[in-house]
Amino acid sequence: MAKLVTILVIDDEEFMCDSCCKVYAKDGYRVDIARDGATGLQKVKELNPDLVLVDLKMPGMSGMEVLEEIKTIDPNIISVVITGYGTIDSAVESMKNGAYDFLPKPFTPDELRLITKRALERRRLIIESNRLRQEKDKMRENFISMVSHQLRTPLVAVQEYFEVILEGLAGEVTEEQRKMLERSKTRIDELLRLIKDWLDLSKIDADKIVNKLKPISLTEIITKTSDLMQTLAKQKNITLKTDIPENLPMILGNKETLEQAFLNLLDNGIRYNKNGGSITVKAKAEDGYVAVDISDTGIGIPKEELPFIFEQFYQIKNKKTQGIDGTGLGLSIVKKIVDAHSGTIRVTSETEKGSTFTVLLPKEVFRNEATDYTD
Ligand code: ADP
């Protein structure tokens, strides 16, 4: 059975409460009253009303304070202020503080009905949009889990079979068969890399990043990610070094996703580098920001391609990139992460000489002790 629409009237005037109750009861709403702010808030918690009418001028707790508290109890509850003509200015002020509308006293039953109808329609829209958002999140989660289980798992199994066969554990393999199997294995590796990058991109939830920002050290992130990439760099005869000043200011960030962003940039710096090349990661404090340059001595990026490289699935196809594996998702993942940190990423590049990707992340500013950084 659908929940009855519940309206709470908070007003110290008995006559006002009675009049509203009569109209609402006649129209089939569930209605309750409170004669002061504190009792009103208690009832807001107990009844979880759809709409609250709040008188601005009450002895004790003011209507304005009541409004603020209602927002903290449940921001989706609609509040309408009832007020005398003398306090119209404060009514406007109260709307800035989150009230949906105001109703000047005295008002007729029809005026009350009209404003109630509008406010309840607003409430319906808020609830509906919350429901749709939740549904969208759920569909996204289901899709992510479908991709990882139904696509990734069988591919990994096939890859394992290839390895067993290639190692000769299932019988002798001719040279021709070996070549074909190795080519198939490479194609499956590419597909798995695409699925991994796509999953990484889908899992980045900008809202979750914004809500989980904490003061963190970029020095730690740069050192950790550079250490992790050393083996791959050495395999390609590339020198990877860092240049980080002492006392680099903290930033407000999300460690996990920033590590992922730097890993992607370093991975690109290695894959698009030349044999014997180098990568330098240099951090410095700037006005309000910490800037990190990731510079490589690789193949560089043609000027006309620069505006597109952060787009999803965009890959530069030319002679120099031939034979370099990629999915076109690495930089779009980086950009999504940097954007969620209110940061910026820019790039300068010269073909044959190399590229520098610069990530700017806002410095952690002094916050009072009440700031809560818990997960
Ligand atoms: P991919 O998986 O193809 O590397 P990215 O989104 O990471 O996808 O990069 C997009 C394109 O930008 C790449 O195809 C590559 O041509 C170019 N690119 C990215 N980083 C570099 C770099 N450090 N040096 C040269 N080209 C780069």
PDB file of N, CA, C and O in Angstrom, residues 193 225-240 263-275 279:
ATOM      1  N   ARG A 193      43.590  -6.573 -22.300  1.00  0.00           N
ATOM      2  CA  ARG A 193      44.045  -5.238 -21.933  1.00  0.00           C
ATOM      3  C   ARG A 193      42.923  -4.219 -22.164  1.00  0.00           C
ATOM      4  O   ARG A 193      42.693  -3.320 -21.349  1.00  0.00           O
ATOM      5  N   THR A 225      54.825   4.688  -7.663  1.00  0.00           N
ATOM      6  CA  THR A 225      54.499   4.308  -9.045  1.00  0.00           C
ATOM      7  C   THR A 225      55.771   4.207  -9.892  1.00  0.00           C
ATOM      8  O   THR A 225      55.875   3.327 -10.750  1.00  0.00           O
ATOM      9  N   SER A 226      56.759   5.087  -9.631  1.00  0.00           N
ATOM     10  CA  SER A 226      58.009   5.006 -10.410  1.00  0.00           C
ATOM     11  C   SER A 226      58.733   3.699 -10.092  1.00  0.00           C
ATOM     12  O   SER A 226      59.247   3.032 -10.994  1.00  0.00           O
ATOM     13  N   ASP A 227      58.753   3.334  -8.798  1.00  0.00           N
ATOM     14  CA  ASP A 227      59.399   2.068  -8.425  1.00  0.00           C
ATOM     15  C   ASP A 227      58.729   0.895  -9.137  1.00  0.00           C
ATOM     16  O   ASP A 227      59.395  -0.010  -9.638  1.00  0.00           O
ATOM     17  N   LEU A 228      57.387   0.934  -9.152  1.00  0.00           N
ATOM     18  CA  LEU A 228      56.644  -0.169  -9.783  1.00  0.00           C
ATOM     19  C   LEU A 228      56.957  -0.298 -11.282  1.00  0.00           C
ATOM     20  O   LEU A 228      56.932  -1.392 -11.831  1.00  0.00           O
ATOM     21  N   MET A 229      57.268   0.835 -11.934  1.00  0.00           N
ATOM     22  CA  MET A 229      57.485   0.795 -13.385  1.00  0.00           C
ATOM     23  C   MET A 229      58.948   0.570 -13.765  1.00  0.00           C
ATOM     24  O   MET A 229      59.260   0.451 -14.950  1.00  0.00           O
ATOM     25  N   GLN A 230      59.845   0.534 -12.764  1.00  0.00           N
ATOM     26  CA  GLN A 230      61.281   0.395 -13.067  1.00  0.00           C
ATOM     27  C   GLN A 230      61.589  -0.860 -13.890  1.00  0.00           C
ATOM     28  O   GLN A 230      62.343  -0.788 -14.863  1.00  0.00           O
ATOM     29  N   THR A 231      60.981  -1.997 -13.519  1.00  0.00           N
ATOM     30  CA  THR A 231      61.292  -3.248 -14.214  1.00  0.00           C
ATOM     31  C   THR A 231      60.946  -3.145 -15.693  1.00  0.00           C
ATOM     32  O   THR A 231      61.755  -3.476 -16.563  1.00  0.00           O
ATOM     33  N   LEU A 232      59.728  -2.635 -15.966  1.00  0.00           N
ATOM     34  CA  LEU A 232      59.295  -2.507 -17.356  1.00  0.00           C
ATOM     35  C   LEU A 232      60.224  -1.550 -18.118  1.00  0.00           C
ATOM     36  O   LEU A 232      60.605  -1.807 -19.264  1.00  0.00           O
ATOM     37  N   ALA A 233      60.608  -0.459 -17.434  1.00  0.00           N
ATOM     38  CA  ALA A 233      61.492   0.523 -18.087  1.00  0.00           C
ATOM     39  C   ALA A 233      62.835  -0.135 -18.433  1.00  0.00           C
ATOM     40  O   ALA A 233      63.333   0.005 -19.553  1.00  0.00           O
ATOM     41  N   LYS A 234      63.381  -0.889 -17.458  1.00  0.00           N
ATOM     42  CA  LYS A 234      64.690  -1.531 -17.686  1.00  0.00           C
ATOM     43  C   LYS A 234      64.623  -2.508 -18.849  1.00  0.00           C
ATOM     44  O   LYS A 234      65.531  -2.574 -19.671  1.00  0.00           O
ATOM     45  N   GLN A 235      63.488  -3.249 -18.910  1.00  0.00           N
ATOM     46  CA  GLN A 235      63.328  -4.208 -20.020  1.00  0.00           C
ATOM     47  C   GLN A 235      63.466  -3.507 -21.364  1.00  0.00           C
ATOM     48  O   GLN A 235      63.870  -4.079 -22.349  1.00  0.00           O
ATOM     49  N   LYS A 236      63.078  -2.229 -21.412  1.00  0.00           N
ATOM     50  CA  LYS A 236      63.139  -1.491 -22.674  1.00  0.00           C
ATOM     51  C   LYS A 236      64.343  -0.563 -22.715  1.00  0.00           C
ATOM     52  O   LYS A 236      64.398   0.371 -23.532  1.00  0.00           O
ATOM     53  N   ASN A 237      65.271  -0.780 -21.768  1.00  0.00           N
ATOM     54  CA  ASN A 237      66.504   0.007 -21.731  1.00  0.00           C
ATOM     55  C   ASN A 237      66.222   1.510 -21.563  1.00  0.00           C
ATOM     56  O   ASN A 237      66.843   2.360 -22.192  1.00  0.00           O
ATOM     57  N   ILE A 238      65.231   1.800 -20.721  1.00  0.00           N
ATOM     58  CA  ILE A 238      64.844   3.206 -20.498  1.00  0.00           C
ATOM     59  C   ILE A 238      65.169   3.593 -19.051  1.00  0.00           C
ATOM     60  O   ILE A 238      64.903   2.828 -18.126  1.00  0.00           O
ATOM     61  N   THR A 239      65.773   4.774 -18.882  1.00  0.00           N
ATOM     62  CA  THR A 239      66.077   5.247 -17.526  1.00  0.00           C
ATOM     63  C   THR A 239      64.878   6.019 -17.003  1.00  0.00           C
ATOM     64  O   THR A 239      64.357   6.896 -17.695  1.00  0.00           O
ATOM     65  N   LEU A 240      64.474   5.683 -15.785  1.00  0.00           N
ATOM     66  CA  LEU A 240      63.319   6.371 -15.187  1.00  0.00           C
ATOM     67  C   LEU A 240      63.762   7.002 -13.877  1.00  0.00           C
ATOM     68  O   LEU A 240      64.168   6.314 -12.942  1.00  0.00           O
ATOM     69  N   LEU A 263      50.504   5.730 -13.019  1.00  0.00           N
ATOM     70  CA  LEU A 263      50.941   4.488 -13.678  1.00  0.00           C
ATOM     71  C   LEU A 263      50.653   4.552 -15.183  1.00  0.00           C
ATOM     72  O   LEU A 263      51.491   4.181 -16.000  1.00  0.00           O
ATOM     73  N   ASN A 264      49.486   5.050 -15.538  1.00  0.00           N
ATOM     74  CA  ASN A 264      49.133   5.153 -16.965  1.00  0.00           C
ATOM     75  C   ASN A 264      50.088   6.087 -17.697  1.00  0.00           C
ATOM     76  O   ASN A 264      50.538   5.787 -18.804  1.00  0.00           O
ATOM     77  N   LEU A 265      50.402   7.234 -17.073  1.00  0.00           N
ATOM     78  CA  LEU A 265      51.285   8.198 -17.745  1.00  0.00           C
ATOM     79  C   LEU A 265      52.699   7.627 -17.902  1.00  0.00           C
ATOM     80  O   LEU A 265      53.342   7.797 -18.940  1.00  0.00           O
ATOM     81  N   LEU A 266      53.161   6.910 -16.852  1.00  0.00           N
ATOM     82  CA  LEU A 266      54.500   6.307 -16.935  1.00  0.00           C
ATOM     83  C   LEU A 266      54.507   5.186 -17.978  1.00  0.00           C
ATOM     84  O   LEU A 266      55.465   5.052 -18.750  1.00  0.00           O
ATOM     85  N   ASP A 267      53.443   4.410 -17.994  1.00  0.00           N
ATOM     86  CA  ASP A 267      53.334   3.318 -18.967  1.00  0.00           C
ATOM     87  C   ASP A 267      53.407   3.881 -20.396  1.00  0.00           C
ATOM     88  O   ASP A 267      54.110   3.344 -21.257  1.00  0.00           O
ATOM     89  N   ASN A 268      52.710   4.986 -20.637  1.00  0.00           N
ATOM     90  CA  ASN A 268      52.783   5.620 -21.957  1.00  0.00           C
ATOM     91  C   ASN A 268      54.197   6.110 -22.244  1.00  0.00           C
ATOM     92  O   ASN A 268      54.719   5.932 -23.349  1.00  0.00           O
ATOM     93  N   GLY A 269      54.812   6.724 -21.219  1.00  0.00           N
ATOM     94  CA  GLY A 269      56.181   7.245 -21.377  1.00  0.00           C
ATOM     95  C   GLY A 269      57.147   6.133 -21.767  1.00  0.00           C
ATOM     96  O   GLY A 269      58.124   6.353 -22.487  1.00  0.00           O
ATOM     97  N   ILE A 270      56.874   4.916 -21.292  1.00  0.00           N
ATOM     98  CA  ILE A 270      57.740   3.776 -21.636  1.00  0.00           C
ATOM     99  C   ILE A 270      57.384   3.241 -23.022  1.00  0.00           C
ATOM    100  O   ILE A 270      58.240   3.070 -23.883  1.00  0.00           O
ATOM    101  N   ARG A 271      56.075   2.985 -23.232  1.00  0.00           N
ATOM    102  CA  ARG A 271      55.664   2.366 -24.509  1.00  0.00           C
ATOM    103  C   ARG A 271      55.976   3.242 -25.722  1.00  0.00           C
ATOM    104  O   ARG A 271      56.319   2.744 -26.781  1.00  0.00           O
ATOM    105  N   TYR A 272      55.852   4.567 -25.555  1.00  0.00           N
ATOM    106  CA  TYR A 272      56.089   5.436 -26.715  1.00  0.00           C
ATOM    107  C   TYR A 272      57.492   6.025 -26.702  1.00  0.00           C
ATOM    108  O   TYR A 272      57.759   7.037 -27.333  1.00  0.00           O
ATOM    109  N   ASN A 273      58.393   5.391 -25.942  1.00  0.00           N
ATOM    110  CA  ASN A 273      59.776   5.886 -25.879  1.00  0.00           C
ATOM    111  C   ASN A 273      60.645   5.171 -26.916  1.00  0.00           C
ATOM    112  O   ASN A 273      60.187   4.250 -27.594  1.00  0.00           O
ATOM    113  N   LYS A 274      61.900   5.612 -26.990  1.00  0.00           N
ATOM    114  CA  LYS A 274      62.831   4.940 -27.910  1.00  0.00           C
ATOM    115  C   LYS A 274      63.787   4.095 -27.092  1.00  0.00           C
ATOM    116  O   LYS A 274      63.983   4.366 -25.900  1.00  0.00           O
ATOM    117  N   ASN A 275      64.388   3.139 -27.736  1.00  0.00           N
ATOM    118  CA  ASN A 275      65.366   2.319 -27.041  1.00  0.00           C
ATOM    119  C   ASN A 275      66.487   3.220 -26.491  1.00  0.00           C
ATOM    120  O   ASN A 275      66.986   4.090 -27.196  1.00  0.00           O
ATOM    121  N   ILE A 279      62.867   8.847 -18.924  1.00  0.00           N
ATOM    122  CA  ILE A 279      61.640   9.485 -18.410  1.00  0.00           C
ATOM    123  C   ILE A 279      62.021  10.196 -17.113  1.00  0.00           C
ATOM    124  O   ILE A 279      62.734   9.623 -16.277  1.00  0.00           O
TER     125      ILE A 279
END
